[in-house]
Amino acid sequence: MNAIISASELVSDLAGPNPPVLLDVRWQLSVAKAAGEPPFDGRAEYAAGHIPGAVYVDLDRKLAGPSGDRGRHPLPDVAAFGAAMRRAGVSAATPVIVYDGGQGWAAARAWWLLRWTGHPDVRVLDGGLPSWRGPLETTVPTPAEGDFEPVPGAAGLLDADGAAALARSGVLLDARAGERYRGEVEPIDRVGGHIPGALSAPTTDNVAPDGRFLPAEELAARFKALGAADDAEVGVYCGSGVSGAHEVLALAVAGIPAALYVGSWSEWSSDPERPVAVGPDPQ
């Protein structure tokens, strides 16, 4: 099963015998609060217009736990996550399609969580809401309660120690912008740089200018050049486990399984005992 779906395919699926549950996960990271601009309000964007039938899911409140020592977007409480998904109408036997405002990061976070907790059929709308050419609605649906019961998987998840080990034994990709990887700038976390041994692989290089993923063969070639081939074990991290989920999704499109270090740099850099590498050299 492909991990992404086009807008035209979504139209067809919605008209089919087993239409998917639609989740709207519009979210945006803002680091320029000092400029005084209002923070992004995903719920307001949803209220102004969404794909008919879509249910809004707040990333910060439903797809992550409270910010702290485990990072800015640690794993949510599994029981609370399951309850939120059931309220959104998610059932084990019903496909789920997730979309956001086009960047793809938030939708990928929801995709990753649902897959990691055992849902068998989750896809991301490629290109997000901007790719949708159908009508929008402002009516807030009231879906029937779903029956999804999350069962976290043993694979696909890294902690700090696991990420450090994988950087030595396999391939650990840093999905942040190159200047953050090199430690030239760090707008959010305590210190700049990267996990020693990690390779710079900005998630922005996974998509075309319109926000859609590059073809699978191009993604596979990109990741192969980074060492993610020949059965190498692959992991990904970012700033707080959101854009990294997008890289895991890109790897899935390329046919390459990968684990996510959810705590990511926001957790790693919070501990002054953990080593930090700077510059273009992985080490």
mmCIF file of C-alpha atoms in Angstrom:
data_model
loop_
_atom_site.group_PDB
_atom_site.id
_atom_site.type_symbol
_atom_site.label_atom_id
_atom_site.label_comp_id
_atom_site.label_asym_id
_atom_site.label_seq_id
_atom_site.Cartn_x
_atom_site.Cartn_y
_atom_site.Cartn_z
ATOM 1 C CA MET A 1 0.000 0.000 0.000
ATOM 2 C CA ASN A 2 1.318 3.420 -0.923
ATOM 3 C CA ALA A 3 1.790 5.810 1.995
ATOM 4 C CA ILE A 4 0.482 8.803 0.029
ATOM 5 C CA ILE A 5 -2.611 9.505 -2.055
ATOM 6 C CA SER A 6 -3.283 12.076 -4.756
ATOM 7 C CA ALA A 7 -6.244 14.442 -4.664
ATOM 8 C CA SER A 8 -7.868 12.685 -7.631
ATOM 9 C CA GLU A 9 -7.501 9.319 -5.913
ATOM 10 C CA LEU A 10 -9.041 10.785 -2.769
ATOM 11 C CA VAL A 11 -12.097 11.946 -4.732
ATOM 12 C CA SER A 12 -12.521 8.396 -6.005
ATOM 13 C CA ASP A 13 -12.072 6.853 -2.561
ATOM 14 C CA LEU A 14 -14.601 9.213 -0.986
ATOM 15 C CA ALA A 15 -17.173 8.066 -3.540
ATOM 16 C CA GLY A 16 -16.351 4.401 -2.997
ATOM 17 C CA PRO A 17 -18.025 1.738 -0.840
ATOM 18 C CA ASN A 18 -15.664 2.210 2.139
ATOM 19 C CA PRO A 19 -14.877 5.948 2.269
ATOM 20 C CA PRO A 20 -11.950 6.977 4.443
ATOM 21 C CA VAL A 21 -11.983 8.997 7.616
ATOM 22 C CA LEU A 22 -10.476 12.413 6.887
ATOM 23 C CA LEU A 23 -8.253 14.144 9.441
ATOM 24 C CA ASP A 24 -7.258 17.804 9.036
ATOM 25 C CA VAL A 25 -3.988 18.402 10.910
ATOM 26 C CA ARG A 26 -3.083 21.922 9.860
ATOM 27 C CA TRP A 27 -0.184 23.147 11.975
ATOM 28 C CA GLN A 28 2.769 25.448 11.541
ATOM 29 C CA LEU A 29 5.949 25.929 13.528
ATOM 30 C CA SER A 30 6.539 29.595 14.312
ATOM 31 C CA VAL A 31 9.833 30.722 15.791
ATOM 32 C CA ALA A 32 9.370 34.441 15.143
ATOM 33 C CA LYS A 33 7.115 35.245 18.095
ATOM 34 C CA ALA A 34 9.429 38.088 19.072
ATOM 35 C CA ALA A 35 8.220 39.910 15.965
ATOM 36 C CA GLY A 36 4.788 40.089 17.557
ATOM 37 C CA GLU A 37 2.800 38.280 14.880
ATOM 38 C CA PRO A 38 -0.101 36.116 16.056
ATOM 39 C CA PRO A 39 0.632 32.408 16.264
ATOM 40 C CA PHE A 40 -0.706 30.122 13.574
ATOM 41 C CA ASP A 41 -4.211 28.898 14.443
ATOM 42 C CA GLY A 42 -4.918 25.598 12.743
ATOM 43 C CA ARG A 43 -8.430 25.368 14.165
ATOM 44 C CA ALA A 44 -9.323 28.782 12.746
ATOM 45 C CA GLU A 45 -7.949 27.729 9.363
ATOM 46 C CA TYR A 46 -10.056 24.577 9.547
ATOM 47 C CA ALA A 47 -13.167 26.550 10.504
ATOM 48 C CA ALA A 48 -12.669 28.826 7.503
ATOM 49 C CA GLY A 49 -12.847 25.875 5.135
ATOM 50 C CA HIS A 50 -11.916 22.206 5.025
ATOM 51 C CA ILE A 51 -12.454 19.152 2.842
ATOM 52 C CA PRO A 52 -16.048 18.007 3.412
ATOM 53 C CA GLY A 53 -16.281 15.548 6.279
ATOM 54 C CA ALA A 54 -12.801 16.220 7.654
ATOM 55 C CA VAL A 55 -12.287 16.336 11.421
ATOM 56 C CA TYR A 56 -9.734 18.715 12.898
ATOM 57 C CA VAL A 57 -6.939 17.232 15.020
ATOM 58 C CA ASP A 58 -4.685 19.540 17.047
ATOM 59 C CA LEU A 59 -1.086 18.353 16.721
ATOM 60 C CA ASP A 60 0.182 19.995 19.894
ATOM 61 C CA ARG A 61 -2.660 18.631 22.037
ATOM 62 C CA LYS A 62 -3.541 15.281 20.457
ATOM 63 C CA LEU A 63 -0.426 14.110 18.618
ATOM 64 C CA ALA A 64 2.137 15.021 21.279
ATOM 65 C CA GLY A 65 2.570 15.049 25.019
ATOM 66 C CA PRO A 66 3.492 18.113 27.078
ATOM 67 C CA SER A 67 6.776 19.782 26.163
ATOM 68 C CA GLY A 68 9.598 19.062 28.604
ATOM 69 C CA ASP A 69 12.740 16.999 29.074
ATOM 70 C CA ARG A 70 11.545 14.482 26.454
ATOM 71 C CA GLY A 71 11.397 17.210 23.807
ATOM 72 C CA ARG A 72 8.968 19.764 22.435
ATOM 73 C CA HIS A 73 6.663 17.154 20.870
ATOM 74 C CA PRO A 74 7.167 13.911 22.790
ATOM 75 C CA LEU A 75 4.912 10.915 22.305
ATOM 76 C CA PRO A 76 1.369 11.492 23.531
ATOM 77 C CA ASP A 77 -0.169 9.302 26.175
ATOM 78 C CA VAL A 78 -1.229 6.279 24.132
ATOM 79 C CA ALA A 79 -4.641 5.925 25.781
ATOM 80 C CA ALA A 80 -5.400 9.626 25.272
ATOM 81 C CA PHE A 81 -4.281 9.392 21.658
ATOM 82 C CA GLY A 82 -6.554 6.418 21.075
ATOM 83 C CA ALA A 83 -9.505 8.241 22.617
ATOM 84 C CA ALA A 84 -8.857 11.275 20.403
ATOM 85 C CA MET A 85 -8.725 9.097 17.306
ATOM 86 C CA ARG A 86 -11.951 7.300 18.214
ATOM 87 C CA ARG A 87 -13.695 10.658 18.741
ATOM 88 C CA ALA A 88 -12.497 11.614 15.263
ATOM 89 C CA GLY A 89 -14.218 8.503 13.898
ATOM 90 C CA VAL A 90 -11.135 6.342 13.392
ATOM 91 C CA SER A 91 -11.822 2.608 13.273
ATOM 92 C CA ALA A 92 -9.454 -0.257 12.584
ATOM 93 C CA ALA A 93 -11.296 -1.398 9.448
ATOM 94 C CA THR A 94 -11.717 2.066 7.920
ATOM 95 C CA PRO A 95 -9.008 3.783 5.860
ATOM 96 C CA VAL A 96 -7.660 7.071 7.171
ATOM 97 C CA ILE A 97 -6.466 9.988 5.031
ATOM 98 C CA VAL A 98 -4.552 12.795 6.707
ATOM 99 C CA TYR A 99 -3.824 16.220 5.278
ATOM 100 C CA ASP A 100 -2.427 19.560 6.380
ATOM 101 C CA GLY A 101 -1.831 22.961 4.827
ATOM 102 C CA GLY A 102 0.638 21.643 2.274
ATOM 103 C CA GLN A 103 3.952 21.389 4.095
ATOM 104 C CA GLY A 104 3.246 17.773 4.934
ATOM 105 C CA TRP A 105 5.016 17.691 8.294
ATOM 106 C CA ALA A 106 1.938 17.622 10.538
ATOM 107 C CA ALA A 107 0.100 15.126 8.348
ATOM 108 C CA ALA A 108 3.161 12.892 8.424
ATOM 109 C CA ARG A 109 3.250 13.056 12.224
ATOM 110 C CA ALA A 110 -0.359 11.816 12.371
ATOM 111 C CA TRP A 111 0.406 9.154 9.746
ATOM 112 C CA TRP A 112 3.424 7.937 11.708
ATOM 113 C CA LEU A 113 1.565 7.778 15.040
ATOM 114 C CA LEU A 114 -1.356 5.869 13.569
ATOM 115 C CA ARG A 115 0.957 3.432 11.801
ATOM 116 C CA TRP A 116 3.161 2.996 14.868
ATOM 117 C CA THR A 117 0.112 2.250 17.022
ATOM 118 C CA GLY A 118 -1.171 -0.372 14.611
ATOM 119 C CA HIS A 119 -3.621 1.169 12.158
ATOM 120 C CA PRO A 120 -3.271 -0.833 8.928
ATOM 121 C CA ASP A 121 -4.430 1.719 6.349
ATOM 122 C CA VAL A 122 -3.257 5.327 6.679
ATOM 123 C CA ARG A 123 -2.191 7.643 3.872
ATOM 124 C CA VAL A 124 -1.203 11.297 3.541
ATOM 125 C CA LEU A 125 -2.769 13.567 0.920
ATOM 126 C CA ASP A 126 0.189 14.433 -1.301
ATOM 127 C CA GLY A 127 0.519 18.203 -1.467
ATOM 128 C CA GLY A 128 -1.996 18.754 1.325
ATOM 129 C CA LEU A 129 -5.027 21.014 1.072
ATOM 130 C CA PRO A 130 -3.581 23.122 -1.803
ATOM 131 C CA SER A 131 -3.754 20.024 -4.023
ATOM 132 C CA TRP A 132 -7.494 19.638 -3.401
ATOM 133 C CA ARG A 133 -9.614 20.999 -6.253
ATOM 134 C CA GLY A 134 -13.013 20.108 -4.848
ATOM 135 C CA PRO A 135 -15.338 22.179 -2.676
ATOM 136 C CA LEU A 136 -14.611 23.149 0.909
ATOM 137 C CA GLU A 137 -17.092 23.338 3.745
ATOM 138 C CA THR A 138 -17.295 25.142 7.075
ATOM 139 C CA THR A 139 -19.693 22.702 8.746
ATOM 140 C CA VAL A 140 -18.059 20.812 11.611
ATOM 141 C CA PRO A 141 -18.999 17.133 11.296
ATOM 142 C CA THR A 142 -19.940 14.905 14.216
ATOM 143 C CA PRO A 143 -18.535 11.509 13.290
ATOM 144 C CA ALA A 144 -19.707 8.270 14.818
ATOM 145 C CA GLU A 145 -17.344 7.009 17.518
ATOM 146 C CA GLY A 146 -14.634 4.818 16.076
ATOM 147 C CA ASP A 147 -13.248 1.608 17.531
ATOM 148 C CA PHE A 148 -9.496 2.081 17.018
ATOM 149 C CA GLU A 149 -7.428 0.735 19.914
ATOM 150 C CA PRO A 150 -3.759 1.769 19.660
ATOM 151 C CA VAL A 151 -1.136 -0.909 20.186
ATOM 152 C CA PRO A 152 2.347 0.640 20.028
ATOM 153 C CA GLY A 153 4.828 -1.239 17.896
ATOM 154 C CA ALA A 154 8.194 -2.379 19.135
ATOM 155 C CA ALA A 155 9.879 -1.300 15.900
ATOM 156 C CA GLY A 156 9.974 2.110 14.325
ATOM 157 C CA LEU A 157 10.792 4.121 17.444
ATOM 158 C CA LEU A 158 14.166 5.348 18.686
ATOM 159 C CA ASP A 159 15.176 6.904 21.982
ATOM 160 C CA ALA A 160 18.321 8.981 22.530
ATOM 161 C CA ASP A 161 20.553 5.999 23.193
ATOM 162 C CA GLY A 162 19.152 4.151 20.205
ATOM 163 C CA ALA A 163 19.726 7.141 17.946
ATOM 164 C CA ALA A 164 23.324 7.456 19.135
ATOM 165 C CA ALA A 165 23.952 3.774 18.514
ATOM 166 C CA LEU A 166 22.334 3.852 15.081
ATOM 167 C CA ALA A 167 24.541 6.774 14.048
ATOM 168 C CA ARG A 168 27.479 4.387 14.494
ATOM 169 C CA SER A 169 25.997 1.102 13.265
ATOM 170 C CA GLY A 170 23.574 2.209 10.543
ATOM 171 C CA VAL A 171 22.274 5.411 8.986
ATOM 172 C CA LEU A 172 20.889 8.256 11.093
ATOM 173 C CA LEU A 173 19.449 11.117 9.040
ATOM 174 C CA ASP A 174 18.996 14.665 10.349
ATOM 175 C CA ALA A 175 15.937 16.139 8.620
ATOM 176 C CA ARG A 176 16.494 19.751 9.725
ATOM 177 C CA ALA A 177 17.819 22.538 7.531
ATOM 178 C CA GLY A 178 21.520 22.270 6.797
ATOM 179 C CA GLU A 179 22.452 25.395 8.742
ATOM 180 C CA ARG A 180 20.890 23.963 11.883
ATOM 181 C CA TYR A 181 22.662 20.632 11.355
ATOM 182 C CA ARG A 182 25.987 22.476 11.008
ATOM 183 C CA GLY A 183 25.254 24.542 14.115
ATOM 184 C CA GLU A 184 25.440 27.862 12.271
ATOM 185 C CA VAL A 185 22.045 28.926 13.621
ATOM 186 C CA GLU A 186 19.751 27.519 16.279
ATOM 187 C CA PRO A 187 16.517 29.495 16.684
ATOM 188 C CA ILE A 188 14.821 27.199 19.192
ATOM 189 C CA ASP A 189 16.992 24.781 21.139
ATOM 190 C CA ARG A 190 19.705 25.221 23.754
ATOM 191 C CA VAL A 191 22.619 24.562 21.433
ATOM 192 C CA GLY A 192 23.173 24.076 17.707
ATOM 193 C CA GLY A 193 24.763 21.136 15.912
ATOM 194 C CA HIS A 194 23.890 17.506 15.378
ATOM 195 C CA ILE A 195 24.136 14.038 16.869
ATOM 196 C CA PRO A 196 27.648 12.741 16.161
ATOM 197 C CA GLY A 197 27.584 10.439 13.152
ATOM 198 C CA ALA A 198 24.269 11.719 11.794
ATOM 199 C CA LEU A 199 24.023 12.732 8.133
ATOM 200 C CA SER A 200 22.397 15.945 6.946
ATOM 201 C CA ALA A 201 19.278 15.191 4.883
ATOM 202 C CA PRO A 202 16.909 18.192 4.906
ATOM 203 C CA THR A 203 13.325 17.101 4.497
ATOM 204 C CA THR A 204 12.728 19.987 2.091
ATOM 205 C CA ASP A 205 14.737 18.041 -0.499
ATOM 206 C CA ASN A 206 12.077 15.309 -0.537
ATOM 207 C CA VAL A 207 9.492 17.431 -2.319
ATOM 208 C CA ALA A 208 8.986 19.392 -5.519
ATOM 209 C CA PRO A 209 8.256 23.158 -5.461
ATOM 210 C CA ASP A 210 4.507 22.424 -5.262
ATOM 211 C CA GLY A 211 4.989 20.471 -2.026
ATOM 212 C CA ARG A 212 4.326 17.072 -3.555
ATOM 213 C CA PHE A 213 6.788 14.256 -3.002
ATOM 214 C CA LEU A 214 9.377 13.550 -5.635
ATOM 215 C CA PRO A 215 8.839 10.309 -7.578
ATOM 216 C CA ALA A 216 9.684 7.176 -5.617
ATOM 217 C CA GLU A 217 12.691 6.368 -7.775
ATOM 218 C CA GLU A 218 14.187 9.830 -7.205
ATOM 219 C CA LEU A 219 13.669 9.525 -3.464
ATOM 220 C CA ALA A 220 15.230 6.070 -3.473
ATOM 221 C CA ALA A 221 18.274 7.429 -5.320
ATOM 222 C CA ARG A 222 18.592 10.297 -2.850
ATOM 223 C CA PHE A 223 18.519 8.038 0.177
ATOM 224 C CA LYS A 224 20.763 5.439 -1.433
ATOM 225 C CA ALA A 225 23.392 8.162 -1.903
ATOM 226 C CA LEU A 226 23.153 8.760 1.858
ATOM 227 C CA GLY A 227 23.744 5.081 2.612
ATOM 228 C CA ALA A 228 20.126 4.043 3.117
ATOM 229 C CA ALA A 229 20.365 0.946 0.943
ATOM 230 C CA ASP A 230 21.472 -2.684 1.027
ATOM 231 C CA ASP A 231 19.438 -3.481 4.144
ATOM 232 C CA ALA A 232 21.061 -0.748 6.238
ATOM 233 C CA GLU A 233 19.128 0.116 9.385
ATOM 234 C CA VAL A 234 17.806 3.669 9.020
ATOM 235 C CA GLY A 235 16.616 6.229 11.548
ATOM 236 C CA VAL A 236 15.540 9.864 11.356
ATOM 237 C CA TYR A 237 15.413 12.808 13.733
ATOM 238 C CA CYS A 238 14.673 16.508 13.386
ATOM 239 C CA GLY A 239 13.952 19.299 15.852
ATOM 240 C CA SER A 240 11.044 17.736 17.713
ATOM 241 C CA GLY A 241 9.787 14.693 15.809
ATOM 242 C CA VAL A 242 7.520 16.448 13.301
ATOM 243 C CA SER A 243 9.538 17.146 10.158
ATOM 244 C CA GLY A 244 11.389 13.898 10.895
ATOM 245 C CA ALA A 245 8.090 12.049 10.462
ATOM 246 C CA HIS A 246 7.889 13.601 6.997
ATOM 247 C CA GLU A 247 11.301 12.134 6.191
ATOM 248 C CA VAL A 248 10.175 8.712 7.441
ATOM 249 C CA LEU A 249 7.171 9.092 5.121
ATOM 250 C CA ALA A 250 9.462 9.983 2.198
ATOM 251 C CA LEU A 251 11.542 6.910 2.950
ATOM 252 C CA ALA A 252 8.357 4.815 2.975
ATOM 253 C CA VAL A 253 7.426 6.206 -0.448
ATOM 254 C CA ALA A 254 10.891 5.101 -1.593
ATOM 255 C CA GLY A 255 10.304 1.639 -0.136
ATOM 256 C CA ILE A 256 12.782 2.040 2.721
ATOM 257 C CA PRO A 257 11.636 1.341 6.322
ATOM 258 C CA ALA A 258 12.932 3.766 8.935
ATOM 259 C CA ALA A 259 12.553 4.494 12.631
ATOM 260 C CA LEU A 260 11.844 7.912 14.163
ATOM 261 C CA TYR A 261 13.637 9.462 17.121
ATOM 262 C CA VAL A 262 10.630 11.356 18.433
ATOM 263 C CA GLY A 263 12.462 13.379 21.081
ATOM 264 C CA SER A 264 14.896 14.529 18.378
ATOM 265 C CA TRP A 265 17.234 17.486 18.813
ATOM 266 C CA SER A 266 14.957 19.200 21.346
ATOM 267 C CA GLU A 267 15.475 16.257 23.708
ATOM 268 C CA TRP A 268 19.076 15.482 22.777
ATOM 269 C CA SER A 269 20.337 19.052 23.183
ATOM 270 C CA SER A 270 18.557 19.569 26.508
ATOM 271 C CA ASP A 271 21.076 17.261 28.208
ATOM 272 C CA PRO A 272 24.513 18.915 28.431
ATOM 273 C CA GLU A 273 26.090 15.478 28.935
ATOM 274 C CA ARG A 274 25.216 14.369 25.413
ATOM 275 C CA PRO A 275 27.879 15.055 22.762
ATOM 276 C CA VAL A 276 27.272 17.605 20.023
ATOM 277 C CA ALA A 277 28.962 17.770 16.622
ATOM 278 C CA VAL A 278 29.098 20.936 14.532
ATOM 279 C CA GLY A 279 30.045 21.723 10.946
ATOM 280 C CA PRO A 280 29.448 19.660 7.807
ATOM 281 C CA ASP A 281 31.366 16.616 9.037
ATOM 282 C CA PRO A 282 29.026 14.013 10.582
ATOM 283 C CA GLN A 283 31.523 13.346 13.387
#
